mmCIF file of C-alpha atoms in Angstrom:
data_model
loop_
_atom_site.group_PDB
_atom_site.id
_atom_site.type_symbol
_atom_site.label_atom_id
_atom_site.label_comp_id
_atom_site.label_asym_id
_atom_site.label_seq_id
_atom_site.Cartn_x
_atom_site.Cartn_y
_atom_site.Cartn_z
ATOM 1 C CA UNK A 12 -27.589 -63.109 -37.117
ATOM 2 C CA UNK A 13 -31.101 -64.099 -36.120
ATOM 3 C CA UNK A 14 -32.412 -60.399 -34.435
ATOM 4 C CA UNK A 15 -33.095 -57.599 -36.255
ATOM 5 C CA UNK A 16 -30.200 -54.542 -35.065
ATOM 6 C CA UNK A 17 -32.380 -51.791 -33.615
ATOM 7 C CA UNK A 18 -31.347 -48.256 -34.233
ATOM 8 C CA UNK A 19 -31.593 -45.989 -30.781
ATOM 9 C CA UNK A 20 -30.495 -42.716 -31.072
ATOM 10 C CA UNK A 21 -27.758 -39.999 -32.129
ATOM 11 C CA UNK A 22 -25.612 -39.035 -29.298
ATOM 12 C CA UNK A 23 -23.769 -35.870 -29.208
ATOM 13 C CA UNK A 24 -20.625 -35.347 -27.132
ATOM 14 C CA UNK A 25 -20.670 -32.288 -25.017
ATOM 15 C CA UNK A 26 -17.486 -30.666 -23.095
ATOM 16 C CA UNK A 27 -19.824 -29.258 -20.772
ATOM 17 C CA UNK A 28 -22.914 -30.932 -19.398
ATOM 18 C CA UNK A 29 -24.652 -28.142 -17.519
ATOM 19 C CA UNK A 30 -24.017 -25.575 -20.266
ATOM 20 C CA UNK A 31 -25.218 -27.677 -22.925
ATOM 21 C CA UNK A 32 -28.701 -29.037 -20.705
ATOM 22 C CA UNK A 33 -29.317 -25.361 -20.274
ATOM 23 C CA UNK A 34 -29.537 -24.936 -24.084
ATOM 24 C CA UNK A 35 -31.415 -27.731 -25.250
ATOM 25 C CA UNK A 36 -33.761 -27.562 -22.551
ATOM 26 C CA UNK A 37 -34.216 -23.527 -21.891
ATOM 27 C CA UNK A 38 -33.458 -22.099 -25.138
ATOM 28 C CA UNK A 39 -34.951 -25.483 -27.313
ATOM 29 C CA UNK A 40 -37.306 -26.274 -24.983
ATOM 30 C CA UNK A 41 -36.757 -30.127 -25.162
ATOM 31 C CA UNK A 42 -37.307 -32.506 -21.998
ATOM 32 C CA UNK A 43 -35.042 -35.045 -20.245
ATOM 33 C CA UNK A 44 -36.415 -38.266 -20.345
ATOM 34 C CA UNK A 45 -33.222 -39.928 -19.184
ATOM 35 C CA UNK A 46 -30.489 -39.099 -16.966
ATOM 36 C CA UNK A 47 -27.432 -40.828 -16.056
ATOM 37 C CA UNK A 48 -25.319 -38.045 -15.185
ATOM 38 C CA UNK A 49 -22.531 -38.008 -17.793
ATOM 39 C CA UNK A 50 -25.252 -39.446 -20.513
ATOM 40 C CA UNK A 51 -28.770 -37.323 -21.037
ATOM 41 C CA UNK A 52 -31.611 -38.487 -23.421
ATOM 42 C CA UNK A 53 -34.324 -36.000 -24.566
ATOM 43 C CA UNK A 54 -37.517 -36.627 -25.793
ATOM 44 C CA UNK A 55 -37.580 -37.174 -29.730
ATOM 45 C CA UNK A 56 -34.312 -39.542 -28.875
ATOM 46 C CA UNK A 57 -31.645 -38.046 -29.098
ATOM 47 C CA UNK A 58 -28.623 -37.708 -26.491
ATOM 48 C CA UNK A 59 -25.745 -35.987 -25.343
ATOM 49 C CA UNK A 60 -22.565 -37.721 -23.787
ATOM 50 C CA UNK A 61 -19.879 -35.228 -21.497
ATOM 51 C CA UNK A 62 -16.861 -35.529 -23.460
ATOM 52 C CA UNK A 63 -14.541 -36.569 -20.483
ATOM 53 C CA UNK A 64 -16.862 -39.780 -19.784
ATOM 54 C CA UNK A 65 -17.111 -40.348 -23.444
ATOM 55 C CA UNK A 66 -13.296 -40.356 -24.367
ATOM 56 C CA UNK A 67 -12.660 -42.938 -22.063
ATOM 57 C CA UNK A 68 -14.910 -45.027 -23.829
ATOM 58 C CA UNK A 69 -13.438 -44.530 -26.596
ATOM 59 C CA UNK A 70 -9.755 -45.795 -25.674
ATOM 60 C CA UNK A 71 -8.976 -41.612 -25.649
ATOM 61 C CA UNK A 72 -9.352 -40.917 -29.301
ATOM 62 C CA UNK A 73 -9.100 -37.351 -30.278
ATOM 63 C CA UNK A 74 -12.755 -35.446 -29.828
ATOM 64 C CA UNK A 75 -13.134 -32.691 -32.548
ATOM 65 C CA UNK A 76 -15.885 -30.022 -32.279
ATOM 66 C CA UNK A 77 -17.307 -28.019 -34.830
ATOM 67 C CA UNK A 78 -17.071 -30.512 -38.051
ATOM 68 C CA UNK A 79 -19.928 -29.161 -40.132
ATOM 69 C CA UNK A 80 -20.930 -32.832 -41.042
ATOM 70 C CA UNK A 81 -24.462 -33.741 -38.650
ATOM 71 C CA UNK A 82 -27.229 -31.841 -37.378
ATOM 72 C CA UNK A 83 -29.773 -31.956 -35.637
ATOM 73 C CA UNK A 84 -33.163 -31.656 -37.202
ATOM 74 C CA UNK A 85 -36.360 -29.872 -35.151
ATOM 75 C CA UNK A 86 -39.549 -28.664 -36.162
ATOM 76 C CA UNK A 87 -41.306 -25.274 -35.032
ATOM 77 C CA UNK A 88 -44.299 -23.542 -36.596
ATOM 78 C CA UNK A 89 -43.513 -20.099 -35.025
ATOM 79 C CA UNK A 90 -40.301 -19.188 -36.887
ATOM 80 C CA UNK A 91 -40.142 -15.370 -37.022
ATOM 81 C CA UNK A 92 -40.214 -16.036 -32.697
ATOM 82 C CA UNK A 93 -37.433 -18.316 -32.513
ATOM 83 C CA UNK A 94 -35.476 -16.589 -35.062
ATOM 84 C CA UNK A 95 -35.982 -13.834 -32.462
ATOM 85 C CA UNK A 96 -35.218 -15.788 -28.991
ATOM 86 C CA UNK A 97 -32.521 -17.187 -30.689
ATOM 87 C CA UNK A 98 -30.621 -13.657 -31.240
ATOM 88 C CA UNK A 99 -31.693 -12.752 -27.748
ATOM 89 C CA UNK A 100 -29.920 -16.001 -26.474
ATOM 90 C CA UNK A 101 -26.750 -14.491 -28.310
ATOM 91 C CA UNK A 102 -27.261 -17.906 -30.289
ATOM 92 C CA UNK A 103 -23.868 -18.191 -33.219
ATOM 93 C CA UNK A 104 -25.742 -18.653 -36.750
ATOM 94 C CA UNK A 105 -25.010 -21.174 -38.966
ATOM 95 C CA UNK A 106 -27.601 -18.698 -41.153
ATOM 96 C CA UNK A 107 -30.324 -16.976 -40.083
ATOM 97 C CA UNK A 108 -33.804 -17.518 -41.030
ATOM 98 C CA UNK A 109 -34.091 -18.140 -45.125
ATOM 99 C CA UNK A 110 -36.415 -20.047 -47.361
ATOM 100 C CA UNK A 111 -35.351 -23.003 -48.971
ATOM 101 C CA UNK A 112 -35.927 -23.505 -52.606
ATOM 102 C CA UNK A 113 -39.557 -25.835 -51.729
ATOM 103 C CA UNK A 114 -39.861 -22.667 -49.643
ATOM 104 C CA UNK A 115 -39.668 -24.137 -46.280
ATOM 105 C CA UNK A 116 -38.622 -21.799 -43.565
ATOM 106 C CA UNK A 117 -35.330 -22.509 -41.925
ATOM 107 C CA UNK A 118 -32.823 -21.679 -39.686
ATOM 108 C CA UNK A 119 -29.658 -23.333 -38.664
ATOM 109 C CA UNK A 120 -27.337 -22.413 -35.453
ATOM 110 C CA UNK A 121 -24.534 -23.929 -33.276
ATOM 111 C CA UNK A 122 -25.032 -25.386 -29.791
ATOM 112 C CA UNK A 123 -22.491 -24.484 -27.143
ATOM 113 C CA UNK A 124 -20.064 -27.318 -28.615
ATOM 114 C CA UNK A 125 -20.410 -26.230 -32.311
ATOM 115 C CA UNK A 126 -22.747 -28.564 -33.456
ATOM 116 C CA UNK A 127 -24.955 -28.014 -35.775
ATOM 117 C CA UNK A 128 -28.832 -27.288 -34.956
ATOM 118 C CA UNK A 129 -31.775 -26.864 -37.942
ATOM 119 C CA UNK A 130 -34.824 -25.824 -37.161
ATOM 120 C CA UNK A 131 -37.489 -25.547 -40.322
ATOM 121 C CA UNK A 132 -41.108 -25.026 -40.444
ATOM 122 C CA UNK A 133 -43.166 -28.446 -40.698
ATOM 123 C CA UNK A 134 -43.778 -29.229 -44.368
ATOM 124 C CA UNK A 135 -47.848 -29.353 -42.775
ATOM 125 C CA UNK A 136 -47.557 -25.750 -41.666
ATOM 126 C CA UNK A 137 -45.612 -24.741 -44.811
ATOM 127 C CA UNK A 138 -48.217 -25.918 -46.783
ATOM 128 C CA UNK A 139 -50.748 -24.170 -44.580
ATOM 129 C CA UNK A 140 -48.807 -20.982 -44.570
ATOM 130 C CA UNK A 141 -48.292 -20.765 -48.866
ATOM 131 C CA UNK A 142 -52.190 -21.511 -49.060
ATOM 132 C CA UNK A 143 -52.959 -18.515 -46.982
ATOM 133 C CA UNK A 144 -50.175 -16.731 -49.182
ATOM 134 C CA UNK A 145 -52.598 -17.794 -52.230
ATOM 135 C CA UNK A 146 -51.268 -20.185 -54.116
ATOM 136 C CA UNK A 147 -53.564 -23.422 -54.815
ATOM 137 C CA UNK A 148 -53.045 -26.916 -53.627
ATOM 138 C CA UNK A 149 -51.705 -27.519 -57.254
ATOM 139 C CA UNK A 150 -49.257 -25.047 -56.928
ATOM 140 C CA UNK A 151 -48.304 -25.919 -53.440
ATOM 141 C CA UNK A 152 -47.568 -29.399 -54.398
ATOM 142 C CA UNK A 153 -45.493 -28.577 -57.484
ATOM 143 C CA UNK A 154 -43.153 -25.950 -55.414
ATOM 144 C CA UNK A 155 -42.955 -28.303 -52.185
ATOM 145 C CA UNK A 156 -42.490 -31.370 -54.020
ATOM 146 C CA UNK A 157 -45.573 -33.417 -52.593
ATOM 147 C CA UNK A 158 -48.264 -35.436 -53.076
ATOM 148 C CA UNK A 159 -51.184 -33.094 -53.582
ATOM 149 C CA UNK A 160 -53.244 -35.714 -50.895
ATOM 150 C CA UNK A 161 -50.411 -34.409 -48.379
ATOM 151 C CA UNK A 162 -50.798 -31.056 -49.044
ATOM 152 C CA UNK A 163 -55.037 -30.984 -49.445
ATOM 153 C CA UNK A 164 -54.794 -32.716 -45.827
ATOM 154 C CA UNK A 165 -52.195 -30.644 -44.589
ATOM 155 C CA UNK A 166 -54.178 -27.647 -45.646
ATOM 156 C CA UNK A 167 -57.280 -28.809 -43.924
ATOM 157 C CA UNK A 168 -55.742 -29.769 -40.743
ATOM 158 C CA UNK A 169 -54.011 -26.620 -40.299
ATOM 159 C CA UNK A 170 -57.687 -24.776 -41.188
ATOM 160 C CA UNK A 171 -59.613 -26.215 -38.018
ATOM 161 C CA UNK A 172 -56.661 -25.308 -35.681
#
C-alpha cells in the first residue's frame, strides 16, 4: 500500500431523516454542508445515514439503536443555557449537567435514535471560568491536568474577550 488511508468522518444511522436534521440543526445548532438525501454531513464532519438506505448497504444486517458505546463530542461555553434549551426541547438525559473530576462542565443526552450526545465546556473556557472562581494558574493546571502554558494562555485569551 503506497497512499496513506485518510480518515473522513463518523456516520450515524438515523430511522428518520427529517426528525433527526431538525435536532442537530435546530436544537444543536450545527450546519449542513452536504446533502445527498439519504446521507447528510455537518460541519465539524460528522454524518448521518437514514437507516433504510443504509441497511441495504449493508447486505440487511440487523441495525440496533441505543448501544451506549459512541458519542458524539461538542463544545459550548454557555452550559447553564443549553442545559436549559435542552429540557425545554423535552431532550432524554443521559445525565444532566455535572462536573467531571478535572471539573469540566458536562452534559450528555440522546438524539432522536438513542445515540449518545456530550456536550462539555472547552477545557479554554474551563480554565477561564476556575480562574475567575479564584484558583491560580498552578492550581488550575494541577486539577485540569494541563500544561500550565495551556492554561496561562487559555486564561489570557478568554480575558480580552
Amino acid at each position: 500500500m503506497t497512499s496513506k488511508i485518510k480518515y473522513v468522518c463518523p456516520l450515524l444511522v438515523v430511522a428518520d431523516m427529517a426528525r433527526s436534521r431538525n435536532f442537530y440543526e435546530n436544537i444543536l445548532g450545527q450546519k449542513v454542508i452536504m446533502d445527498f438525501g439519504e446521507n447528510v454531513t455537518f460541519e465539524g464532519n460528522f454524518a448521518i445515514h437514514l437507516q433504510s438506505h443504509y441497511q441495504k448497504l449493508i447486505d440487511n444486517k440487523r441495525i440496533e439503536f441505543g448501544s451506549h458505546n459512541f458519542e458524539l463530542y461538542f463544545e459550548y461555553d454557555e452550559m447553564e443555557e443549553l442545559n436549559q434549551q435542552l429540557k425545554d426541547a423535552h431532550t432524554v438525559f443521559v445525565h444532566e449537567m455535572r462536573e467531571q473530576p478535572w471539573r469540566q462542565r458536562v452534559v450528555r443526552f440522546y438524539d432522536p435514535d438513542n445515540h449518545i450526545i456530550e456536550i462539555g465546556e472547552s477545557l479554554e473556557y474551563l480554565s477561564y471560568r476556575l480562574f475567575n472562581e479564584g484558583l491560580s494558574a498552578e492550581e488550575i493546571s494541577k486539577t485540569m491536568m494541563m500544561p500550565l502554558e495551556f492554561v496561562e494562555k487559555s486564561i489570557g485569551n478568554y480575558s480580552k474577550k
